[in-house]
């Protein structure tokens, strides 16, 4: 059986079609837990310090519904075009495990808060519409910590700080047909949840957990194959690699005539393989029944309309607007929208000067500004990087477009503005940045560069056109980046082609 973790399909897949469904558990951005008032700010807190009788499951304690958590799931349902029931209820999902203090989890079974939605994702083979069966609320479990004691014994510890935190589970239909499609769906869902403000959805911090149900069937048939669940994927890259491996593993097994068991498997990112964790449960194994301590929840249409009115522009709509109204390419629109920091800067600069070409703004925020955002963690109250100001960023672009400031110098001005917050005009004046575009001044620079670099001139005449780039670089260096790069290149090329120098 193959153990390759490569993402490309094998020849065995010419016969088999992957059928993939995704389950995402997402921690909601609430101040308190799902059914009690304990704080959810437990990241880094000492173990078992954010607990109370309710989230510890002590006898006699009663749950109280977190209204904000319900609103977040309803908002997600609206964003994915799902339907909402007139009323929903809570159910007990029964299973016994050390991280579940009550022996059951309060969840939702047959009446979720949102159902029958969809999300369109872009893949290398085109757009794919992924049906979303349900989005429902439940409480999170505690956290098991497996460690080695001082005497060398292996121990398992339980931290209940996370127990009872509000968790949204989003389940797709089995509409995904590739490992890449699964990754793109997870990425788009994360972006959507961050955009509407319901979750930080940080996979590395466990705020978004992706599980995949993978099966294969002979191409052209309708019946599903044996479903295998894959867990422990803590990055988008892991999602794609794990599913690709599982597709290959199942194809090899079926091709060899093996019968696949319905397993739950973990992903070992280091070895690039999946491994058996336990046999897969079905819904009947959880013995669902209505939660007796919570009443049914009725969804008031006016409440739903209020939530809808608070929704911001969704990522897909923003990408369409950037292309249709602003003329950006699909690539530029996706890069900007997929990065909230870039989106904030793009919108802020446009608001500061609506006359600036959208493409120029896009080049700035996806280029030097975007790179700086990865290195500078600080943000202004407006969400801009470092000490940035939207009006100053617009001023920087105006100077470049008008020819007053070279792009090389603009890079330096931007870096200083982001790190210090100083005004662009002040930086330009203090550092003496004025783009040289005067033809007489540029010709004098060209004379100097051609005279000082006879080897490069000879290289050009010997049929090495890359020598022009070297000479342009020398001219920019000599003028401290202030020469108009396009004009200096044209002048050098004209002089060389005329046999001068």
Short mmCIF file of N, CA and C in Angstrom, two decimals, residues 52-198:
data_model
loop_
_atom_site.label_atom_id
_atom_site.label_comp_id
_atom_site.label_asym_id
_atom_site.label_seq_id
_atom_site.Cartn_x
_atom_site.Cartn_y
_atom_site.Cartn_z
N UNK A 52 -16.89 26.65 36.63
CA UNK A 52 -17.96 26.84 37.61
C UNK A 52 -18.77 25.53 37.66
N UNK A 53 -19.74 25.40 38.56
CA UNK A 53 -20.51 24.16 38.63
C UNK A 53 -21.18 23.77 37.31
N UNK A 54 -21.56 24.77 36.46
CA UNK A 54 -22.24 24.44 35.21
C UNK A 54 -21.29 23.78 34.22
N UNK A 55 -20.13 24.42 33.97
CA UNK A 55 -19.23 23.85 32.96
C UNK A 55 -18.42 22.68 33.51
N UNK A 56 -18.48 22.45 34.82
CA UNK A 56 -17.88 21.24 35.38
C UNK A 56 -18.89 20.10 35.45
N UNK A 57 -20.15 20.39 35.12
CA UNK A 57 -21.17 19.36 35.11
C UNK A 57 -21.55 18.86 36.49
N UNK A 58 -21.49 19.71 37.49
CA UNK A 58 -21.81 19.27 38.85
C UNK A 58 -23.32 19.07 39.00
N UNK A 59 -23.74 18.11 39.80
CA UNK A 59 -25.18 17.85 39.99
C UNK A 59 -25.92 19.09 40.50
N UNK A 60 -27.10 19.31 39.97
CA UNK A 60 -27.94 20.42 40.41
C UNK A 60 -27.71 21.72 39.66
N UNK A 61 -26.67 21.80 38.84
CA UNK A 61 -26.41 23.03 38.08
C UNK A 61 -27.28 23.05 36.83
N UNK A 62 -27.69 24.25 36.41
CA UNK A 62 -28.59 24.40 35.26
C UNK A 62 -27.97 25.33 34.22
N UNK A 63 -28.07 24.98 32.93
CA UNK A 63 -27.51 25.82 31.86
C UNK A 63 -28.42 27.00 31.53
N UNK A 64 -27.80 28.09 31.05
CA UNK A 64 -28.51 29.27 30.55
C UNK A 64 -27.91 29.62 29.19
N UNK A 65 -28.76 29.83 28.18
CA UNK A 65 -28.30 30.01 26.80
C UNK A 65 -27.57 31.35 26.62
N UNK A 66 -26.45 31.33 25.91
CA UNK A 66 -25.69 32.52 25.56
C UNK A 66 -26.31 33.13 24.28
N UNK A 67 -26.96 34.28 24.43
CA UNK A 67 -27.66 34.91 23.30
C UNK A 67 -26.69 35.26 22.16
N UNK A 68 -25.52 35.79 22.50
CA UNK A 68 -24.59 36.20 21.45
C UNK A 68 -24.14 35.01 20.62
N UNK A 69 -23.93 33.86 21.23
CA UNK A 69 -23.53 32.68 20.48
C UNK A 69 -24.61 32.28 19.48
N UNK A 70 -25.87 32.36 19.91
CA UNK A 70 -26.98 32.05 19.00
C UNK A 70 -26.99 33.03 17.83
N UNK A 71 -26.78 34.30 18.11
CA UNK A 71 -26.75 35.31 17.04
C UNK A 71 -25.63 35.02 16.04
N UNK A 72 -24.48 34.57 16.54
CA UNK A 72 -23.36 34.29 15.64
C UNK A 72 -23.67 33.14 14.69
N UNK A 73 -24.35 32.11 15.17
CA UNK A 73 -24.70 31.00 14.28
C UNK A 73 -25.77 31.44 13.29
N UNK A 74 -26.74 32.24 13.75
CA UNK A 74 -27.75 32.76 12.82
C UNK A 74 -27.10 33.65 11.75
N UNK A 75 -26.12 34.45 12.15
CA UNK A 75 -25.41 35.30 11.18
C UNK A 75 -24.66 34.45 10.16
N UNK A 76 -24.04 33.38 10.64
CA UNK A 76 -23.34 32.47 9.72
C UNK A 76 -24.33 31.84 8.76
N UNK A 77 -25.49 31.44 9.26
CA UNK A 77 -26.51 30.87 8.39
C UNK A 77 -26.93 31.82 7.31
N UNK A 78 -27.11 33.09 7.67
CA UNK A 78 -27.48 34.09 6.66
C UNK A 78 -26.37 34.26 5.63
N UNK A 79 -25.12 34.23 6.09
CA UNK A 79 -23.98 34.44 5.19
C UNK A 79 -23.81 33.29 4.20
N UNK A 80 -24.23 32.09 4.59
CA UNK A 80 -24.10 30.94 3.68
C UNK A 80 -25.42 30.61 2.99
N UNK A 81 -26.36 31.54 3.05
CA UNK A 81 -27.66 31.41 2.37
C UNK A 81 -28.45 30.21 2.89
N UNK A 82 -28.35 29.93 4.17
CA UNK A 82 -29.07 28.81 4.77
C UNK A 82 -30.46 29.24 5.20
N UNK A 83 -31.31 28.27 5.48
CA UNK A 83 -32.63 28.55 6.03
C UNK A 83 -32.58 28.42 7.55
N UNK A 84 -33.44 29.16 8.23
CA UNK A 84 -33.49 29.13 9.69
C UNK A 84 -34.86 28.62 10.12
N UNK A 85 -34.93 27.76 11.12
CA UNK A 85 -36.22 27.23 11.57
C UNK A 85 -36.98 28.28 12.39
N UNK A 86 -38.28 28.15 12.43
CA UNK A 86 -39.06 29.04 13.29
C UNK A 86 -38.73 28.79 14.75
N UNK A 87 -38.36 27.54 15.06
CA UNK A 87 -37.98 27.18 16.43
C UNK A 87 -36.98 26.04 16.38
N UNK A 88 -36.08 26.02 17.34
CA UNK A 88 -35.10 24.95 17.43
C UNK A 88 -35.07 24.46 18.87
N UNK A 89 -34.32 23.39 19.09
CA UNK A 89 -34.21 22.89 20.45
C UNK A 89 -32.81 22.35 20.68
N UNK A 90 -32.53 22.01 21.92
CA UNK A 90 -31.23 21.47 22.31
C UNK A 90 -31.38 19.98 22.59
N UNK A 91 -30.30 19.25 22.33
CA UNK A 91 -30.32 17.80 22.53
C UNK A 91 -29.09 17.37 23.32
N UNK A 92 -29.23 16.24 23.98
CA UNK A 92 -28.09 15.64 24.67
C UNK A 92 -27.45 14.59 23.77
N UNK A 93 -26.14 14.78 23.56
CA UNK A 93 -25.34 13.83 22.78
C UNK A 93 -24.52 13.02 23.79
N UNK A 94 -24.86 11.78 23.97
CA UNK A 94 -24.31 10.98 25.06
C UNK A 94 -23.07 10.18 24.64
N UNK A 95 -21.98 10.41 25.33
CA UNK A 95 -20.82 9.51 25.22
C UNK A 95 -19.93 9.77 26.43
N UNK A 96 -19.10 8.79 26.73
CA UNK A 96 -18.29 8.86 27.95
C UNK A 96 -16.82 8.97 27.57
N UNK A 97 -16.22 10.07 28.02
CA UNK A 97 -14.81 10.30 27.76
C UNK A 97 -14.31 11.26 28.83
N UNK A 98 -13.05 11.20 29.22
CA UNK A 98 -12.57 12.03 30.34
C UNK A 98 -12.75 13.54 30.14
N UNK A 99 -12.81 13.98 28.86
CA UNK A 99 -12.91 15.43 28.62
C UNK A 99 -14.36 15.91 28.63
N UNK A 100 -15.32 15.05 28.95
CA UNK A 100 -16.73 15.42 28.96
C UNK A 100 -17.29 15.17 30.36
N UNK A 101 -17.31 16.21 31.21
CA UNK A 101 -17.60 15.97 32.63
C UNK A 101 -19.00 15.44 32.91
N UNK A 102 -19.99 15.82 32.11
CA UNK A 102 -21.36 15.38 32.38
C UNK A 102 -21.66 13.98 31.85
N UNK A 103 -20.80 13.49 30.95
CA UNK A 103 -21.11 12.24 30.28
C UNK A 103 -22.00 12.46 29.07
N UNK A 104 -22.32 13.70 28.78
CA UNK A 104 -23.06 14.06 27.57
C UNK A 104 -22.70 15.50 27.21
N UNK A 105 -22.96 15.83 25.97
CA UNK A 105 -22.69 17.17 25.45
C UNK A 105 -24.01 17.79 25.02
N UNK A 106 -24.26 19.04 25.42
CA UNK A 106 -25.46 19.73 24.94
C UNK A 106 -25.18 20.21 23.52
N UNK A 107 -25.98 19.74 22.58
CA UNK A 107 -25.76 20.01 21.16
C UNK A 107 -27.12 20.19 20.50
N UNK A 108 -27.16 20.09 19.18
CA UNK A 108 -28.41 20.10 18.42
C UNK A 108 -28.37 18.95 17.43
N UNK A 109 -29.50 18.29 17.26
CA UNK A 109 -29.53 17.11 16.40
C UNK A 109 -30.37 17.35 15.15
N UNK A 110 -31.68 17.21 15.27
CA UNK A 110 -32.52 17.27 14.06
C UNK A 110 -33.09 18.65 13.77
N UNK A 111 -32.87 19.63 14.64
CA UNK A 111 -33.36 20.99 14.41
C UNK A 111 -32.22 22.00 14.59
N UNK A 112 -31.27 22.03 13.66
CA UNK A 112 -30.15 22.98 13.78
C UNK A 112 -30.60 24.42 13.56
N UNK A 113 -29.79 25.36 14.00
CA UNK A 113 -30.11 26.78 13.82
C UNK A 113 -30.06 27.22 12.36
N UNK A 114 -29.30 26.53 11.54
CA UNK A 114 -29.22 26.87 10.11
C UNK A 114 -29.07 25.57 9.31
N UNK A 115 -29.72 25.51 8.15
CA UNK A 115 -29.66 24.29 7.33
C UNK A 115 -29.77 24.64 5.85
N UNK A 116 -29.25 23.75 5.02
CA UNK A 116 -29.39 23.84 3.56
C UNK A 116 -28.79 25.13 2.99
N UNK A 117 -27.55 25.40 3.39
CA UNK A 117 -26.84 26.56 2.85
C UNK A 117 -25.87 26.13 1.76
N UNK A 118 -25.01 27.08 1.37
CA UNK A 118 -24.02 26.76 0.34
C UNK A 118 -22.89 27.77 0.40
N UNK A 119 -21.75 27.36 -0.13
CA UNK A 119 -20.59 28.24 -0.22
C UNK A 119 -19.88 27.92 -1.54
N UNK A 120 -19.62 28.93 -2.35
CA UNK A 120 -18.94 28.74 -3.63
C UNK A 120 -17.45 29.01 -3.42
N UNK A 121 -16.62 28.06 -3.85
CA UNK A 121 -15.18 28.20 -3.70
C UNK A 121 -14.51 28.07 -5.05
N UNK A 122 -13.40 28.78 -5.21
CA UNK A 122 -12.64 28.74 -6.45
C UNK A 122 -11.54 27.69 -6.33
N UNK A 123 -11.45 26.81 -7.32
CA UNK A 123 -10.39 25.81 -7.37
C UNK A 123 -9.66 25.94 -8.70
N UNK A 124 -8.58 25.19 -8.86
CA UNK A 124 -7.82 25.25 -10.11
C UNK A 124 -8.64 24.76 -11.30
N UNK A 125 -9.69 23.98 -11.04
CA UNK A 125 -10.54 23.49 -12.12
C UNK A 125 -11.82 24.30 -12.26
N UNK A 126 -11.92 25.43 -11.53
CA UNK A 126 -13.09 26.29 -11.64
C UNK A 126 -13.87 26.37 -10.34
N UNK A 127 -14.97 27.13 -10.34
CA UNK A 127 -15.76 27.29 -9.12
C UNK A 127 -16.50 26.01 -8.76
N UNK A 128 -16.60 25.74 -7.46
CA UNK A 128 -17.32 24.58 -6.95
C UNK A 128 -18.32 25.06 -5.90
N UNK A 129 -19.57 24.67 -6.04
CA UNK A 129 -20.58 24.99 -5.05
C UNK A 129 -20.68 23.85 -4.05
N UNK A 130 -20.37 24.17 -2.80
CA UNK A 130 -20.40 23.16 -1.74
C UNK A 130 -21.68 23.37 -0.92
N UNK A 131 -22.55 22.37 -0.95
CA UNK A 131 -23.76 22.44 -0.13
C UNK A 131 -23.42 22.28 1.33
N UNK A 132 -24.06 23.08 2.19
CA UNK A 132 -23.83 23.00 3.63
C UNK A 132 -25.11 22.49 4.28
N UNK A 133 -25.01 21.29 4.82
CA UNK A 133 -26.18 20.62 5.37
C UNK A 133 -26.71 21.33 6.61
N UNK A 134 -25.81 21.77 7.49
CA UNK A 134 -26.27 22.34 8.76
C UNK A 134 -25.17 23.14 9.43
N UNK A 135 -25.58 24.10 10.25
CA UNK A 135 -24.68 24.80 11.17
C UNK A 135 -25.42 24.86 12.50
N UNK A 136 -24.83 24.28 13.53
CA UNK A 136 -25.53 24.23 14.80
C UNK A 136 -24.60 24.58 15.96
N UNK A 137 -25.18 24.79 17.11
CA UNK A 137 -24.45 25.18 18.32
C UNK A 137 -24.28 23.99 19.24
N UNK A 138 -23.16 23.98 19.94
CA UNK A 138 -22.95 23.01 21.00
C UNK A 138 -21.89 23.55 21.94
N UNK A 139 -21.66 22.86 23.03
CA UNK A 139 -20.62 23.26 23.98
C UNK A 139 -19.36 22.46 23.71
N UNK A 140 -18.22 23.08 23.91
CA UNK A 140 -16.94 22.42 23.68
C UNK A 140 -16.62 21.48 24.85
N UNK A 141 -15.71 20.58 24.60
CA UNK A 141 -15.25 19.66 25.64
C UNK A 141 -14.07 20.27 26.39
N UNK A 142 -13.63 19.59 27.44
CA UNK A 142 -12.40 19.98 28.13
C UNK A 142 -11.20 19.58 27.26
N UNK A 143 -10.01 19.85 27.75
CA UNK A 143 -8.79 19.56 27.00
C UNK A 143 -7.99 18.50 27.73
N UNK A 144 -7.70 17.40 27.06
CA UNK A 144 -6.86 16.35 27.63
C UNK A 144 -5.39 16.65 27.35
N UNK A 145 -4.57 16.51 28.37
CA UNK A 145 -3.13 16.76 28.23
C UNK A 145 -2.40 15.48 28.61
N UNK A 146 -1.71 14.89 27.66
CA UNK A 146 -0.95 13.67 27.90
C UNK A 146 0.51 14.07 28.15
N UNK A 147 1.04 13.66 29.27
CA UNK A 147 2.37 14.12 29.68
C UNK A 147 3.12 12.99 30.38
N UNK A 148 4.37 13.29 30.70
CA UNK A 148 5.21 12.35 31.45
C UNK A 148 5.48 12.95 32.83
N UNK A 149 5.15 12.22 33.89
CA UNK A 149 5.34 12.68 35.26
C UNK A 149 6.82 12.66 35.62
N UNK A 150 7.14 13.28 36.77
CA UNK A 150 8.54 13.37 37.20
C UNK A 150 9.18 12.00 37.37
N UNK A 151 8.37 10.99 37.76
CA UNK A 151 8.92 9.65 37.96
C UNK A 151 8.92 8.82 36.68
N UNK A 152 8.60 9.45 35.54
CA UNK A 152 8.65 8.76 34.26
C UNK A 152 7.35 8.12 33.84
N UNK A 153 6.32 8.12 34.69
CA UNK A 153 5.04 7.52 34.32
C UNK A 153 4.31 8.41 33.32
N UNK A 154 3.59 7.80 32.39
CA UNK A 154 2.73 8.53 31.48
C UNK A 154 1.43 8.85 32.18
N UNK A 155 1.02 10.13 32.15
CA UNK A 155 -0.21 10.54 32.81
C UNK A 155 -1.08 11.32 31.84
N UNK A 156 -2.37 11.31 32.10
CA UNK A 156 -3.32 12.11 31.32
C UNK A 156 -4.02 13.07 32.27
N UNK A 157 -3.95 14.36 31.97
CA UNK A 157 -4.52 15.41 32.80
C UNK A 157 -5.68 16.07 32.05
N UNK A 158 -6.62 16.64 32.79
CA UNK A 158 -7.76 17.29 32.17
C UNK A 158 -7.82 18.76 32.61
N UNK A 159 -7.84 19.67 31.62
CA UNK A 159 -8.00 21.10 31.88
C UNK A 159 -9.41 21.49 31.43
N UNK A 160 -10.25 21.92 32.38
CA UNK A 160 -11.66 22.22 32.09
C UNK A 160 -11.89 23.69 31.70
N UNK A 161 -10.82 24.46 31.49
CA UNK A 161 -11.01 25.86 31.10
C UNK A 161 -11.83 25.97 29.81
N UNK A 162 -11.60 25.07 28.87
CA UNK A 162 -12.30 25.12 27.57
C UNK A 162 -13.69 24.50 27.64
N UNK A 163 -13.93 23.71 28.66
CA UNK A 163 -15.21 22.99 28.75
C UNK A 163 -16.38 23.96 28.79
N UNK A 164 -17.32 23.78 27.88
CA UNK A 164 -18.50 24.64 27.85
C UNK A 164 -18.36 25.86 26.97
N UNK A 165 -17.20 26.06 26.32
CA UNK A 165 -17.06 27.20 25.41
C UNK A 165 -18.01 27.00 24.22
N UNK A 166 -18.57 28.08 23.67
CA UNK A 166 -19.51 27.93 22.55
C UNK A 166 -18.81 27.47 21.28
N UNK A 167 -19.36 26.45 20.68
CA UNK A 167 -18.76 25.83 19.51
C UNK A 167 -19.82 25.74 18.42
N UNK A 168 -19.47 26.19 17.22
CA UNK A 168 -20.36 26.04 16.07
C UNK A 168 -19.82 24.91 15.20
N UNK A 169 -20.70 23.97 14.87
CA UNK A 169 -20.31 22.90 13.96
C UNK A 169 -20.99 23.13 12.61
N UNK A 170 -20.20 23.10 11.55
CA UNK A 170 -20.69 23.32 10.19
C UNK A 170 -20.38 22.07 9.38
N UNK A 171 -21.42 21.47 8.82
CA UNK A 171 -21.29 20.18 8.13
C UNK A 171 -21.70 20.34 6.67
N UNK A 172 -20.83 19.94 5.76
CA UNK A 172 -21.16 20.05 4.33
C UNK A 172 -21.87 18.80 3.84
N UNK A 173 -22.45 18.92 2.67
CA UNK A 173 -22.88 17.75 1.92
C UNK A 173 -21.62 17.12 1.30
N UNK A 174 -21.69 15.87 0.86
CA UNK A 174 -20.51 15.23 0.26
C UNK A 174 -20.28 15.71 -1.18
N UNK A 175 -20.04 17.01 -1.33
CA UNK A 175 -19.98 17.64 -2.65
C UNK A 175 -18.56 17.90 -3.15
N UNK A 176 -17.56 17.64 -2.33
CA UNK A 176 -16.18 17.97 -2.69
C UNK A 176 -15.54 16.76 -3.34
N UNK A 177 -14.77 16.99 -4.40
CA UNK A 177 -14.22 15.87 -5.17
C UNK A 177 -12.70 15.85 -5.24
N UNK A 178 -12.03 16.70 -4.48
CA UNK A 178 -10.56 16.70 -4.51
C UNK A 178 -10.02 17.24 -3.20
N UNK A 179 -8.76 16.89 -2.92
CA UNK A 179 -8.09 17.41 -1.73
C UNK A 179 -7.94 18.92 -1.82
N UNK A 180 -7.66 19.41 -3.02
CA UNK A 180 -7.54 20.87 -3.20
C UNK A 180 -8.87 21.55 -2.90
N UNK A 181 -9.97 20.97 -3.39
CA UNK A 181 -11.28 21.55 -3.14
C UNK A 181 -11.60 21.62 -1.66
N UNK A 182 -11.18 20.60 -0.90
CA UNK A 182 -11.40 20.60 0.54
C UNK A 182 -10.63 21.73 1.21
N UNK A 183 -9.39 21.92 0.78
CA UNK A 183 -8.59 23.01 1.35
C UNK A 183 -9.21 24.36 1.02
N UNK A 184 -9.60 24.57 -0.23
CA UNK A 184 -10.18 25.85 -0.62
C UNK A 184 -11.47 26.13 0.15
N UNK A 185 -12.27 25.10 0.38
CA UNK A 185 -13.50 25.29 1.16
C UNK A 185 -13.15 25.75 2.58
N UNK A 186 -12.20 25.07 3.22
CA UNK A 186 -11.83 25.43 4.59
C UNK A 186 -11.28 26.86 4.65
N UNK A 187 -10.49 27.25 3.67
CA UNK A 187 -9.93 28.60 3.64
C UNK A 187 -11.03 29.64 3.47
N UNK A 188 -11.97 29.37 2.55
CA UNK A 188 -13.05 30.33 2.31
C UNK A 188 -13.98 30.44 3.52
N UNK A 189 -14.22 29.32 4.19
CA UNK A 189 -15.07 29.35 5.39
C UNK A 189 -14.39 30.15 6.50
N UNK A 190 -13.09 29.97 6.67
CA UNK A 190 -12.37 30.75 7.68
C UNK A 190 -12.48 32.25 7.38
N UNK A 191 -12.26 32.62 6.12
CA UNK A 191 -12.35 34.02 5.72
C UNK A 191 -13.74 34.57 5.98
N UNK A 192 -14.77 33.79 5.67
CA UNK A 192 -16.14 34.23 5.88
C UNK A 192 -16.40 34.48 7.36
N UNK A 193 -16.00 33.57 8.23
CA UNK A 193 -16.27 33.71 9.66
C UNK A 193 -15.51 34.90 10.25
N UNK A 194 -14.30 35.12 9.78
CA UNK A 194 -13.55 36.29 10.24
C UNK A 194 -14.20 37.58 9.73
N UNK A 195 -14.67 37.57 8.50
CA UNK A 195 -15.25 38.77 7.91
C UNK A 195 -16.51 39.21 8.63
N UNK A 196 -17.35 38.25 9.05
CA UNK A 196 -18.59 38.62 9.74
C UNK A 196 -18.40 38.72 11.25
N UNK A 197 -17.17 38.44 11.72
CA UNK A 197 -16.83 38.68 13.12
C UNK A 197 -17.30 37.65 14.12
N UNK A 198 -17.62 36.42 13.66
CA UNK A 198 -18.14 35.43 14.61
C UNK A 198 -17.05 34.62 15.25
#
